[in-house]
PDB file of C-alpha atoms in Angstrom:
ATOM      1  CA  MET T   1     -30.187  -9.043  27.909  1.00  0.00           C
ATOM      2  CA  ILE T   2     -28.059 -11.157  25.364  1.00  0.00           C
ATOM      3  CA  VAL T   3     -24.682 -10.630  24.691  1.00  0.00           C
ATOM      4  CA  ASP T   4     -22.555 -11.991  21.662  1.00  0.00           C
ATOM      5  CA  LYS T   5     -20.346 -10.938  18.956  1.00  0.00           C
ATOM      6  CA  ILE T   6     -21.715  -8.854  16.129  1.00  0.00           C
ATOM      7  CA  GLU T   7     -20.944 -11.365  13.478  1.00  0.00           C
ATOM      8  CA  ASN T   8     -23.603 -13.792  15.428  1.00  0.00           C
ATOM      9  CA  ILE T   9     -26.453 -11.342  16.362  1.00  0.00           C
ATOM     10  CA  ASP T  10     -28.651 -12.319  13.314  1.00  0.00           C
ATOM     11  CA  LYS T  11     -28.789 -15.929  14.937  1.00  0.00           C
ATOM     12  CA  TYR T  12     -31.187 -14.550  17.355  1.00  0.00           C
ATOM     13  CA  SER T  13     -33.658 -12.904  14.510  1.00  0.00           C
ATOM     14  CA  ALA T  14     -36.535 -15.216  15.459  1.00  0.00           C
ATOM     15  CA  LEU T  15     -36.687 -13.940  18.960  1.00  0.00           C
ATOM     16  CA  LEU T  16     -37.879 -10.235  17.910  1.00  0.00           C
ATOM     17  CA  PRO T  17     -39.503  -8.927  15.047  1.00  0.00           C
ATOM     18  CA  GLY T  18     -37.188  -6.437  13.209  1.00  0.00           C
ATOM     19  CA  LEU T  19     -34.134  -7.973  14.749  1.00  0.00           C
ATOM     20  CA  ASP T  20     -32.972  -9.256  11.484  1.00  0.00           C
ATOM     21  CA  LYS T  21     -33.018  -5.621   9.803  1.00  0.00           C
ATOM     22  CA  ALA T  22     -31.239  -4.218  12.975  1.00  0.00           C
ATOM     23  CA  ALA T  23     -28.731  -7.024  12.834  1.00  0.00           C
ATOM     24  CA  ALA T  24     -27.931  -6.349   9.064  1.00  0.00           C
ATOM     25  CA  PHE T  25     -27.420  -2.528   9.706  1.00  0.00           C
ATOM     26  CA  VAL T  26     -24.975  -3.337  12.388  1.00  0.00           C
ATOM     27  CA  GLN T  27     -23.015  -5.993  10.593  1.00  0.00           C
ATOM     28  CA  ASP T  28     -22.933  -3.818   7.492  1.00  0.00           C
ATOM     29  CA  PHE T  29     -21.742  -0.746   9.707  1.00  0.00           C
ATOM     30  CA  TRP T  30     -18.999  -3.015  11.444  1.00  0.00           C
ATOM     31  CA  LYS T  31     -17.499  -3.704   8.124  1.00  0.00           C
ATOM     32  CA  ALA T  32     -17.666  -0.347   6.595  1.00  0.00           C
ATOM     33  CA  PRO T  33     -18.259   2.314   9.469  1.00  0.00           C
ATOM     34  CA  ARG T  34     -19.572   5.617   8.736  1.00  0.00           C
ATOM     35  CA  ALA T  35     -20.285   9.106  10.429  1.00  0.00           C
ATOM     36  CA  ASP T  36     -22.022   9.575  13.672  1.00  0.00           C
ATOM     37  CA  GLY T  37     -25.695  10.447  13.380  1.00  0.00           C
ATOM     38  CA  ARG T  38     -29.036   8.935  13.107  1.00  0.00           C
ATOM     39  CA  TYR T  39     -29.822   6.277  10.525  1.00  0.00           C
ATOM     40  CA  GLU T  40     -33.319   5.193   9.574  1.00  0.00           C
ATOM     41  CA  ILE T  41     -33.630   1.525   9.037  1.00  0.00           C
ATOM     42  CA  ASP T  42     -37.486   1.071   8.947  1.00  0.00           C
ATOM     43  CA  GLY T  43     -38.901   4.576   9.574  1.00  0.00           C
ATOM     44  CA  GLU T  44     -39.569   5.106  13.364  1.00  0.00           C
ATOM     45  CA  ARG T  45     -39.948   1.338  13.593  1.00  0.00           C
ATOM     46  CA  ILE T  46     -36.321   0.707  13.337  1.00  0.00           C
ATOM     47  CA  PHE T  47     -33.691   3.271  13.511  1.00  0.00           C
ATOM     48  CA  ALA T  48     -29.948   3.641  14.892  1.00  0.00           C
ATOM     49  CA  ASN T  49     -28.047   6.293  16.675  1.00  0.00           C
ATOM     50  CA  VAL T  50     -24.248   6.142  16.162  1.00  0.00           C
ATOM     51  CA  SER T  51     -22.245   8.362  18.336  1.00  0.00           C
ATOM     52  CA  THR T  52     -18.802   8.708  19.764  1.00  0.00           C
ATOM     53  CA  TYR T  53     -18.092   9.656  23.213  1.00  0.00           C
ATOM     54  CA  ASP T  54     -15.947   9.345  26.529  1.00  0.00           C
ATOM     55  CA  ALA T  55     -17.137   6.449  28.681  1.00  0.00           C
ATOM     56  CA  LYS T  56     -18.439   7.803  32.042  1.00  0.00           C
ATOM     57  CA  ASP T  57     -17.572   6.771  35.553  1.00  0.00           C
ATOM     58  CA  ARG T  58     -19.669   4.471  37.516  1.00  0.00           C
ATOM     59  CA  GLU T  59     -20.296   6.984  40.219  1.00  0.00           C
ATOM     60  CA  GLY T  60     -23.482   8.621  39.850  1.00  0.00           C
ATOM     61  CA  ALA T  61     -24.466   6.616  36.915  1.00  0.00           C
ATOM     62  CA  GLN T  62     -28.129   5.257  36.954  1.00  0.00           C
ATOM     63  CA  PHE T  63     -29.954   2.259  35.289  1.00  0.00           C
ATOM     64  CA  GLU T  64     -32.250   3.000  32.210  1.00  0.00           C
ATOM     65  CA  ALA T  65     -35.191   1.103  30.998  1.00  0.00           C
ATOM     66  CA  HIS T  66     -37.529   1.394  27.862  1.00  0.00           C
ATOM     67  CA  ARG T  67     -41.111   0.285  27.120  1.00  0.00           C
ATOM     68  CA  ARG T  68     -41.659   0.945  23.420  1.00  0.00           C
ATOM     69  CA  TYR T  69     -38.288  -0.088  22.095  1.00  0.00           C
ATOM     70  CA  ALA T  70     -35.818  -2.939  22.404  1.00  0.00           C
ATOM     71  CA  ASP T  71     -32.028  -1.642  22.271  1.00  0.00           C
ATOM     72  CA  LEU T  72     -29.299  -3.427  20.297  1.00  0.00           C
ATOM     73  CA  GLN T  73     -26.193  -1.752  21.478  1.00  0.00           C
ATOM     74  CA  ALA T  74     -23.037  -2.660  19.661  1.00  0.00           C
ATOM     75  CA  VAL T  75     -19.665  -1.290  20.149  1.00  0.00           C
ATOM     76  CA  ILE T  76     -17.562  -0.454  17.063  1.00  0.00           C
ATOM     77  CA  CYS T  77     -14.557   1.199  18.723  1.00  0.00           C
ATOM     78  CA  GLY T  78     -13.046   1.044  22.155  1.00  0.00           C
ATOM     79  CA  GLU T  79     -14.838  -0.617  24.929  1.00  0.00           C
ATOM     80  CA  GLU T  80     -17.537  -0.099  27.918  1.00  0.00           C
ATOM     81  CA  ALA T  81     -18.958  -1.879  30.662  1.00  0.00           C
ATOM     82  CA  ILE T  82     -22.618  -2.108  31.077  1.00  0.00           C
ATOM     83  CA  GLY T  83     -24.418  -2.965  34.289  1.00  0.00           C
ATOM     84  CA  TRP T  84     -27.664  -4.947  34.325  1.00  0.00           C
ATOM     85  CA  ALA T  85     -30.473  -5.587  36.632  1.00  0.00           C
ATOM     86  CA  ALA T  86     -33.901  -7.014  36.165  1.00  0.00           C
ATOM     87  CA  LEU T  87     -36.252  -4.023  36.044  1.00  0.00           C
ATOM     88  CA  ASP T  88     -38.653  -5.860  38.740  1.00  0.00           C
ATOM     89  CA  ASP T  89     -35.414  -6.253  41.221  1.00  0.00           C
ATOM     90  CA  THR T  90     -35.254  -3.868  43.871  1.00  0.00           C
ATOM     91  CA  LEU T  91     -34.605  -0.730  41.843  1.00  0.00           C
ATOM     92  CA  THR T  92     -35.801   2.685  42.652  1.00  0.00           C
ATOM     93  CA  GLU T  93     -37.372   4.970  39.782  1.00  0.00           C
ATOM     94  CA  THR T  94     -35.607   8.376  39.925  1.00  0.00           C
ATOM     95  CA  ARG T  95     -37.217  10.109  36.899  1.00  0.00           C
ATOM     96  CA  GLU T  96     -39.494   8.892  34.024  1.00  0.00           C
ATOM     97  CA  GLU T  97     -40.342  10.441  30.576  1.00  0.00           C
ATOM     98  CA  TYR T  98     -43.051   7.801  29.736  1.00  0.00           C
ATOM     99  CA  SER T  99     -45.790  10.259  30.814  1.00  0.00           C
ATOM    100  CA  LYS T 100     -44.332  13.074  28.468  1.00  0.00           C
ATOM    101  CA  GLY T 101     -44.267  10.789  25.451  1.00  0.00           C
ATOM    102  CA  GLY T 102     -40.634   9.676  26.148  1.00  0.00           C
ATOM    103  CA  ASP T 103     -39.461   6.009  26.098  1.00  0.00           C
ATOM    104  CA  ILE T 104     -37.082   6.017  29.268  1.00  0.00           C
ATOM    105  CA  ALA T 105     -36.999   5.944  32.968  1.00  0.00           C
ATOM    106  CA  PHE T 106     -34.242   6.112  35.252  1.00  0.00           C
ATOM    107  CA  TYR T 107     -33.416   3.995  38.436  1.00  0.00           C
ATOM    108  CA  THR T 108     -31.046   3.250  41.091  1.00  0.00           C
ATOM    109  CA  GLY T 109     -30.191   0.074  42.643  1.00  0.00           C
ATOM    110  CA  THR T 110     -27.785  -2.571  42.863  1.00  0.00           C
ATOM    111  CA  CYS T 111     -25.975  -4.065  39.598  1.00  0.00           C
ATOM    112  CA  VAL T 112     -26.523  -7.613  39.417  1.00  0.00           C
ATOM    113  CA  VAL T 113     -24.370  -8.437  36.160  1.00  0.00           C
ATOM    114  CA  ASP T 114     -21.367  -6.470  34.826  1.00  0.00           C
ATOM    115  CA  THR T 115     -20.728  -6.988  31.251  1.00  0.00           C
ATOM    116  CA  VAL T 116     -17.692  -5.516  29.286  1.00  0.00           C
ATOM    117  CA  LEU T 117     -18.451  -4.965  25.594  1.00  0.00           C
ATOM    118  CA  PRO T 118     -15.248  -4.641  23.637  1.00  0.00           C
ATOM    119  CA  ALA T 119     -15.364  -3.561  20.083  1.00  0.00           C
ATOM    120  CA  GLY T 120     -17.168  -6.247  18.006  1.00  0.00           C
ATOM    121  CA  TYR T 121     -19.712  -7.201  20.604  1.00  0.00           C
ATOM    122  CA  CYS T 122     -23.280  -6.149  21.195  1.00  0.00           C
ATOM    123  CA  ALA T 123     -25.957  -6.375  23.807  1.00  0.00           C
ATOM    124  CA  LEU T 124     -29.845  -6.948  23.016  1.00  0.00           C
ATOM    125  CA  LEU T 125     -31.713  -5.275  25.898  1.00  0.00           C
ATOM    126  CA  LEU T 126     -35.515  -5.802  26.426  1.00  0.00           C
ATOM    127  CA  PRO T 127     -37.896  -3.901  28.503  1.00  0.00           C
ATOM    128  CA  GLN T 128     -37.287  -5.961  31.518  1.00  0.00           C
ATOM    129  CA  ASP T 129     -33.449  -5.135  31.243  1.00  0.00           C
ATOM    130  CA  ALA T 130     -32.502  -2.162  33.208  1.00  0.00           C
ATOM    131  CA  HIS T 131     -29.161  -1.437  31.902  1.00  0.00           C
ATOM    132  CA  MET T 132     -26.474   1.214  32.936  1.00  0.00           C
ATOM    133  CA  PRO T 133     -24.591   1.783  29.711  1.00  0.00           C
ATOM    134  CA  CYS T 134     -21.433   3.739  28.609  1.00  0.00           C
ATOM    135  CA  LEU T 135     -19.476   2.933  31.754  1.00  0.00           C
ATOM    136  CA  TYR T 136     -15.483   3.440  31.851  1.00  0.00           C
ATOM    137  CA  THR T 137     -13.520  -0.077  32.114  1.00  0.00           C
ATOM    138  CA  GLY T 138     -10.081   1.344  33.019  1.00  0.00           C
ATOM    139  CA  LYS T 139      -9.034   1.200  29.378  1.00  0.00           C
ATOM    140  CA  ASP T 140      -9.298   4.274  26.730  1.00  0.00           C
ATOM    141  CA  ARG T 141     -12.380   6.102  27.267  1.00  0.00           C
ATOM    142  CA  LYS T 142     -13.332   6.836  23.897  1.00  0.00           C
ATOM    143  CA  VAL T 143     -16.115   4.751  22.503  1.00  0.00           C
ATOM    144  CA  THR T 144     -18.013   4.501  19.207  1.00  0.00           C
ATOM    145  CA  LYS T 145     -21.308   2.642  19.661  1.00  0.00           C
ATOM    146  CA  ILE T 146     -24.406   2.111  17.767  1.00  0.00           C
ATOM    147  CA  VAL T 147     -27.635   1.998  19.611  1.00  0.00           C
ATOM    148  CA  VAL T 148     -30.506   0.505  17.220  1.00  0.00           C
ATOM    149  CA  LYS T 149     -34.101   1.058  18.666  1.00  0.00           C
ATOM    150  CA  ILE T 150     -36.631  -1.759  17.569  1.00  0.00           C
ATOM    151  CA  ALA T 151     -40.145  -0.891  18.007  1.00  0.00           C
ATOM    152  CA  LEU T 152     -42.030  -3.490  20.457  1.00  0.00           C
ATOM    153  CA  ASP T 153     -45.706  -3.707  19.085  1.00  0.00           C
TER     154      ASP T 153
END
């Protein structure tokens, strides 16, 4: 997991093909927010989901991980905590949707790193990064966030 300010995310473009396009979308959105919804950046290879929601309590929350897409998660308004653990740590899979064509599996286990993402910050999450997003920090629950999905070929 890489955590940085939205304004710096383009500096990591060499690490992942398509991250340059994802970073440009997030940086443009940060300057001129638009409505919630799905935005195609490069068809099914790179697309963004923008949503506004109430951050959830940690109790009952699970880790998630993906195989086909990396996530670039950027907080536009509010703040949330995101828990992290290496996928190969002692996590227990509770449900997977890979076998049904989905790109997500859920896990329980111990959080190794807990990071707060305030407005203007983002996290790049790769397949080895089990993450528990959307967690309430004790401040305002309302969060607007972009999740850009970047295909991993």
